[in-house]
Coordinates of C-alpha atoms in Angstrom, one line a residue:
E457 CA 27.1 -25.7 22.5
A458 CA 25.4 -23.9 19.7
C459 CA 22.0 -24.4 21.3
V460 CA 23.3 -23.2 24.7
Y461 CA 24.8 -20.1 23.0
L462 CA 21.5 -19.2 21.4
M463 CA 19.7 -19.8 24.7
L464 CA 22.1 -17.5 26.5
A465 CA 21.8 -14.9 23.7
N466 CA 18.0 -14.9 23.8
D467 CA 17.8 -14.9 27.6
M468 CA 20.2 -11.9 27.7
L469 CA 18.4 -10.0 25.0
H470 CA 14.9 -10.5 26.5
S471 CA 16.2 -9.5 29.9
L472 CA 17.9 -6.3 28.8
Y473 CA 15.4 -5.4 26.1
P474 CA 12.0 -6.8 27.1
D475 CA 10.4 -5.4 23.9
C476 CA 12.9 -6.9 21.5
T477 CA 11.9 -9.6 19.0
T478 CA 14.2 -12.4 17.9
I479 CA 13.4 -14.5 14.8
A480 CA 15.1 -17.9 13.9
E481 CA 15.9 -19.0 10.4
D482 CA 15.7 -22.7 10.7
V483 CA 14.8 -25.5 8.2
S484 CA 15.2 -28.4 10.5
G485 CA 11.9 -27.9 12.4
M486 CA 13.8 -28.2 15.7
P487 CA 11.5 -28.6 18.7
T488 CA 11.3 -25.9 21.4
L489 CA 13.1 -23.3 19.1
C490 CA 10.5 -20.7 19.9
R491 CA 9.7 -21.6 23.5
P492 CA 11.0 -19.6 26.5
V493 CA 14.4 -20.5 28.0
H494 CA 12.8 -21.1 31.4
E495 CA 10.8 -23.9 29.7
G496 CA 13.9 -25.4 28.3
G497 CA 13.4 -23.8 24.9
I498 CA 16.0 -21.9 22.9
G499 CA 14.0 -18.7 23.4
F500 CA 13.3 -17.2 20.0
D501 CA 10.0 -15.3 19.6
Y502 CA 9.3 -16.5 16.0
R503 CA 10.7 -18.8 13.4
L504 CA 10.5 -18.3 9.6
A505 CA 8.0 -20.6 7.9
M506 CA 10.6 -21.5 5.2
A507 CA 8.5 -24.3 3.6
I508 CA 5.8 -21.9 2.4
P509 CA 7.8 -20.0 -0.3
D510 CA 9.3 -23.2 -1.5
K511 CA 5.8 -24.6 -2.0
W512 CA 4.7 -21.6 -4.1
I513 CA 7.7 -21.8 -6.3
Q514 CA 7.3 -25.5 -6.8
L515 CA 3.6 -25.0 -7.8
L516 CA 4.4 -22.2 -10.2
K517 CA 7.3 -24.0 -11.8
H518 CA 6.1 -27.5 -12.0
V519 CA 2.3 -27.8 -11.6
R520 CA -0.5 -26.6 -13.9
D521 CA -3.0 -24.2 -12.2
E522 CA -5.8 -26.7 -12.8
D523 CA -3.8 -29.3 -10.8
W524 CA -3.0 -27.3 -7.7
G525 CA -4.1 -29.3 -4.6
M526 CA -6.1 -27.3 -2.1
L527 CA -5.2 -29.7 0.7
D528 CA -1.5 -29.5 -0.3
I529 CA -1.6 -25.7 0.0
V530 CA -3.5 -25.8 3.3
T531 CA -1.2 -28.5 4.8
T532 CA 1.9 -26.5 4.0
L533 CA 0.5 -23.3 5.4
C534 CA -0.7 -24.9 8.6
N535 CA 2.2 -27.3 9.3
R536 CA 3.5 -25.7 12.5
R537 CA 3.6 -26.6 16.1
Y538 CA 1.0 -25.2 18.4
T539 CA 2.2 -22.2 20.5
E540 CA 5.4 -21.8 18.4
K541 CA 5.0 -18.6 16.4
C542 CA 5.9 -18.5 12.7
V543 CA 6.6 -15.7 10.3
A544 CA 4.9 -16.5 7.0
Y545 CA 6.1 -15.2 3.6
A546 CA 5.4 -16.0 0.0
E547 CA 8.8 -15.1 -1.3
S548 CA 12.1 -13.6 -0.1
H549 CA 15.6 -12.8 -1.2
D550 CA 16.1 -16.6 -1.7
Q551 CA 13.7 -16.5 -4.6
A552 CA 15.0 -13.2 -6.1
L553 CA 18.7 -13.9 -6.2
V554 CA 20.4 -14.6 -9.6
G555 CA 19.5 -18.0 -11.0
D556 CA 15.9 -17.6 -9.9
K557 CA 13.1 -15.2 -10.4
T558 CA 10.6 -13.3 -8.2
M559 CA 7.1 -14.7 -7.9
A560 CA 5.7 -12.0 -10.2
M561 CA 8.3 -12.9 -12.8
W562 CA 7.4 -16.6 -12.6
L563 CA 3.8 -15.6 -13.1
M564 CA 4.1 -13.1 -15.9
D565 CA 7.7 -13.4 -17.2
A566 CA 8.3 -11.3 -20.4
E567 CA 4.8 -9.9 -20.3
M568 CA 6.0 -7.7 -17.4
Y569 CA 8.0 -5.6 -19.9
T570 CA 5.2 -4.9 -22.3
G571 CA 1.8 -5.7 -20.6
M572 CA 1.7 -3.6 -17.4
S573 CA 0.3 -0.4 -18.9
V574 CA -3.2 0.5 -17.5
F575 CA -4.1 2.0 -20.9
N576 CA -4.1 -1.5 -22.5
E577 CA -6.4 -4.4 -21.7
A578 CA -4.5 -6.9 -19.6
S579 CA -3.4 -10.0 -21.5
P580 CA -4.5 -13.4 -20.1
I581 CA -1.0 -13.9 -18.7
V582 CA -1.0 -10.6 -16.9
D583 CA -4.5 -11.1 -15.7
R584 CA -3.7 -14.5 -14.3
G585 CA -0.4 -13.3 -12.8
M586 CA -1.9 -10.3 -10.9
S587 CA -4.8 -12.4 -9.7
L588 CA -2.7 -15.2 -8.3
H589 CA -0.1 -12.8 -6.9
K590 CA -2.8 -11.2 -4.7
M591 CA -4.3 -14.5 -3.7
I592 CA -1.0 -16.2 -2.8
R593 CA 0.0 -13.3 -0.6
M594 CA -3.4 -13.2 1.2
V595 CA -3.7 -16.9 1.8
T596 CA -0.1 -17.0 3.1
M597 CA -0.8 -14.1 5.5
A598 CA -4.1 -15.4 6.6
F599 CA -3.2 -19.0 7.4
G600 CA 0.6 -19.3 7.3
G601 CA 1.6 -18.0 10.7
D602 CA 1.6 -15.3 13.3
G603 CA 3.5 -12.7 11.4
Y604 CA 4.0 -11.8 7.7
L605 CA 7.2 -10.9 5.9
T606 CA 7.6 -9.0 2.6
F607 CA 11.0 -8.8 0.9
M608 CA 11.6 -5.3 -0.5
G609 CA 9.8 -4.7 -3.8
N610 CA 7.8 -7.8 -3.7
E611 CA 4.8 -5.9 -2.3
F612 CA 4.3 -4.5 -5.8
G613 CA 5.4 -7.5 -7.8
H614 CA 9.0 -6.5 -8.6
P615 CA 10.2 -8.1 -11.8
E616 CA 13.5 -9.8 -12.6
W617 CA 16.0 -10.8 -9.9
I618 CA 18.9 -9.5 -7.8
D619 CA 22.5 -9.9 -8.8
F620 CA 25.3 -8.1 -6.9
P621 CA 28.4 -7.0 -8.7
R622 CA 30.8 -9.9 -9.0
E623 CA 33.4 -11.3 -11.3
G624 CA 30.9 -13.6 -13.0
N625 CA 28.8 -10.7 -14.3
G626 CA 31.7 -8.3 -15.1
W627 CA 31.1 -6.4 -11.8
S628 CA 27.8 -5.1 -13.2
H629 CA 25.3 -3.1 -11.1
Q630 CA 22.5 -3.6 -13.6
H631 CA 20.4 -5.9 -11.3
A632 CA 21.8 -4.6 -7.9
R633 CA 18.7 -2.5 -7.3
R634 CA 15.0 -2.3 -6.6
Q635 CA 12.9 -0.4 -9.1
Y636 CA 10.6 1.6 -6.9
N637 CA 9.9 3.9 -9.8
L638 CA 7.6 1.2 -11.1
V639 CA 5.1 1.5 -8.3
D640 CA 5.3 5.3 -8.4
D641 CA 4.2 5.3 -12.0
Q642 CA 0.4 5.6 -11.9
N643 CA 0.2 4.4 -15.6
L644 CA 1.5 0.9 -14.6
R645 CA -0.4 -2.0 -13.0
Y646 CA 2.2 -2.4 -10.3
K647 CA 0.3 0.2 -8.3
F648 CA -2.6 -2.2 -8.0
L649 CA -0.4 -4.9 -6.4
N650 CA 1.1 -2.4 -4.0
D651 CA -2.4 -1.1 -3.0
W652 CA -3.4 -4.7 -2.3
D653 CA -0.4 -5.2 0.0
R654 CA -1.3 -2.0 1.8
A655 CA -4.9 -3.2 2.1
M656 CA -3.8 -6.5 3.6
Q657 CA -1.7 -4.6 6.2
E658 CA -4.6 -2.3 7.0
L659 CA -6.9 -5.3 7.4
D660 CA -4.6 -6.8 10.1
K661 CA -4.3 -3.4 11.7
K662 CA -8.0 -3.1 12.0
Y663 CA -8.9 -6.7 13.0
G664 CA -5.6 -8.1 14.4
F665 CA -6.1 -11.5 12.8
L666 CA -2.4 -12.4 12.8
N667 CA -2.4 -12.3 16.6
S668 CA -5.5 -14.5 16.9
S669 CA -5.3 -18.1 17.9
H670 CA -8.6 -18.8 16.3
Q671 CA -7.8 -20.4 12.9
I672 CA -10.0 -23.0 11.2
I673 CA -9.9 -24.3 7.7
S674 CA -13.5 -25.4 7.2
S675 CA -13.2 -26.5 3.5
H676 CA -10.6 -27.3 0.9
D677 CA -12.6 -28.5 -2.1
E678 CA -10.4 -30.1 -4.8
K679 CA -13.1 -30.1 -7.4
D680 CA -14.2 -26.5 -6.9
K681 CA -10.7 -25.3 -6.1
V682 CA -12.0 -23.4 -3.1
I683 CA -10.4 -22.8 0.3
I684 CA -12.6 -21.4 3.1
G685 CA -11.3 -20.6 6.6
E686 CA -11.7 -18.4 9.6
R687 CA -8.9 -16.4 11.2
G688 CA -9.7 -14.2 14.2
E689 CA -13.0 -12.4 13.5
L690 CA -12.7 -12.8 9.7
L691 CA -14.0 -15.2 7.1
F692 CA -11.6 -15.8 4.2
V693 CA -12.9 -17.3 0.9
F694 CA -10.4 -18.2 -1.8
N695 CA -11.5 -19.4 -5.3
F696 CA -8.4 -20.8 -7.1
H697 CA -10.4 -22.2 -10.0
V698 CA -9.0 -21.0 -13.4
S699 CA -12.4 -20.2 -14.9
N700 CA -15.4 -21.2 -12.7
S701 CA -17.2 -18.5 -10.7
Y702 CA -20.0 -19.3 -8.4
R703 CA -23.1 -17.1 -8.0
T704 CA -24.3 -18.9 -4.9
Y705 CA -21.7 -20.9 -2.9
K706 CA -22.6 -22.3 0.5
V707 CA -20.0 -21.4 3.1
G708 CA -19.8 -22.6 6.7
V709 CA -19.3 -20.0 9.4
G710 CA -18.9 -20.1 13.2
E711 CA -21.0 -17.2 14.2
P712 CA -24.6 -16.4 13.4
G713 CA -25.7 -13.0 12.2
K714 CA -25.0 -10.5 9.4
W715 CA -21.7 -10.6 7.5
R716 CA -20.2 -7.9 5.2
L717 CA -17.5 -7.8 2.6
V718 CA -14.4 -6.0 3.9
L719 CA -11.8 -6.8 1.3
D720 CA -12.0 -8.1 -2.3
S721 CA -9.1 -8.9 -4.6
D722 CA -11.3 -8.6 -7.6
A723 CA -12.2 -5.0 -6.9
W724 CA -11.5 -2.4 -9.6
D725 CA -9.2 -0.6 -7.1
F726 CA -6.8 -3.6 -7.1
G727 CA -6.8 -4.2 -10.9
G728 CA -9.7 -6.7 -10.7
H729 CA -12.8 -7.1 -12.8
G730 CA -15.4 -5.9 -10.2
R731 CA -17.5 -9.1 -10.3
I732 CA -18.4 -9.2 -6.6
P733 CA -21.0 -6.7 -5.3
H734 CA -19.9 -4.4 -2.5
D735 CA -23.3 -3.2 -1.4
C736 CA -24.7 -6.4 0.0
D737 CA -24.9 -8.0 3.5
Y738 CA -25.2 -11.7 3.9
F739 CA -27.3 -13.4 6.6
T740 CA -26.5 -16.8 8.1
Q741 CA -28.7 -19.9 8.4
P742 CA -28.5 -22.4 11.2
E743 CA -27.1 -25.8 10.3
G744 CA -27.6 -29.2 11.9
V745 CA -29.1 -30.2 15.2
P746 CA -28.2 -28.1 18.2
G747 CA -25.8 -30.0 20.4
K748 CA -24.8 -32.4 17.7
P749 CA -21.7 -30.9 15.9
E750 CA -21.5 -33.9 13.5
T751 CA -24.7 -32.6 11.8
N752 CA -23.2 -29.2 11.1
F753 CA -22.1 -28.0 7.7
N754 CA -18.4 -28.4 7.3
D755 CA -18.1 -28.5 11.1
R756 CA -19.6 -25.0 11.4
P757 CA -22.9 -24.4 13.1
C758 CA -24.1 -21.8 10.5
S759 CA -23.8 -21.1 6.8
I760 CA -24.1 -18.3 4.4
T761 CA -24.4 -18.2 0.6
L762 CA -21.8 -16.1 -1.2
P763 CA -20.8 -15.2 -4.7
L764 CA -17.3 -16.4 -5.7
A765 CA -15.3 -15.0 -8.6
S766 CA -12.6 -17.2 -10.2
R767 CA -9.0 -16.5 -9.2
S768 CA -10.0 -14.2 -6.4
V769 CA -10.3 -13.9 -2.6
Q770 CA -13.0 -12.2 -0.5
I771 CA -12.8 -11.4 3.2
Y772 CA -15.9 -10.9 5.3
A773 CA -16.5 -9.7 8.8
R774 CA -19.5 -10.1 11.0
V775 CA -21.5 -6.9 11.6
P776 CA -22.0 -6.4 15.3
E777 CA -25.6 -5.9 16.4
G778 CA -26.8 -2.9 18.3
P779 CA -26.6 0.9 17.9
G780 CA -24.0 2.1 15.4
S781 CA -23.6 -1.4 13.9
L782 CA -23.6 0.0 10.4
E783 CA -20.4 1.8 11.1
A784 CA -18.8 -1.0 13.0
V785 CA -17.4 -2.7 9.9
A786 CA -15.9 -0.5 7.2
G787 CA -16.7 -2.2 3.9
P788 CA -14.8 -1.4 0.7
E789 CA -15.9 1.5 -1.5
P790 CA -18.5 0.5 -4.2

């Protein structure tokens, strides 16, 4: 009866309001939840990818950075049925309610009270926390689904938790708020996390990768702690290694030509260290024997050599050939 009710509700909503969007919150993995009613489905447009935030919290709470499994991360992000759309998210109200902490708080904890000033050098804890906060959100958005969700305040790494007035806390309003003043203060590092979130949204606005069905994870190297994948027109390169940077790292790509950096989490503008050059283009080399995919590099017909900075992500786009190609891709400011 519950399923029939949801089918009727979705059918009615999409008939009366063709542009409406319905999203299911479901942990059972129920088949056909996001297939149309006329196919025998329940009719939702999207389902929440609820396993993803649980995976991040599990890693942050119980696993050393050095022991994070790249295949484990990729499997969690990509574990969804073909043609059933998911909304990916790194954290939500479930992680921020009393008894738990936001992802930023798990990463930086008490350092968020004393170490977020831009006038002081970032401590190792703050540096790690900001780097991973940016990477976790980007890899979730890039490979976790067909939409991306941010719970209010998490776009700038909101500290602490949410606790509504109740008898157990003496009806206190102390934590029943979001501190948007933190991101408005230009003297605090929260602005860098917020600017990164804005840059991610602008990247999707420009390239539309969330709507693309082209998604390939070409490499998840457990030794190097590197994840490489394609989504839409873009190439995503994640280096989760705690200390190793790579000056020349071979990366498989699906399209030949010239590639250019379009977003860099290590850029100064995002509170990074500026270790990746922003004034270079990268040219591909052919791989393997034409017509024999098994001879390709990481199942890709071409490769490029890129610099990788530890605990950072870079996104590249192919520069179209022909007149005006230099303006075709807007690279980041040097």
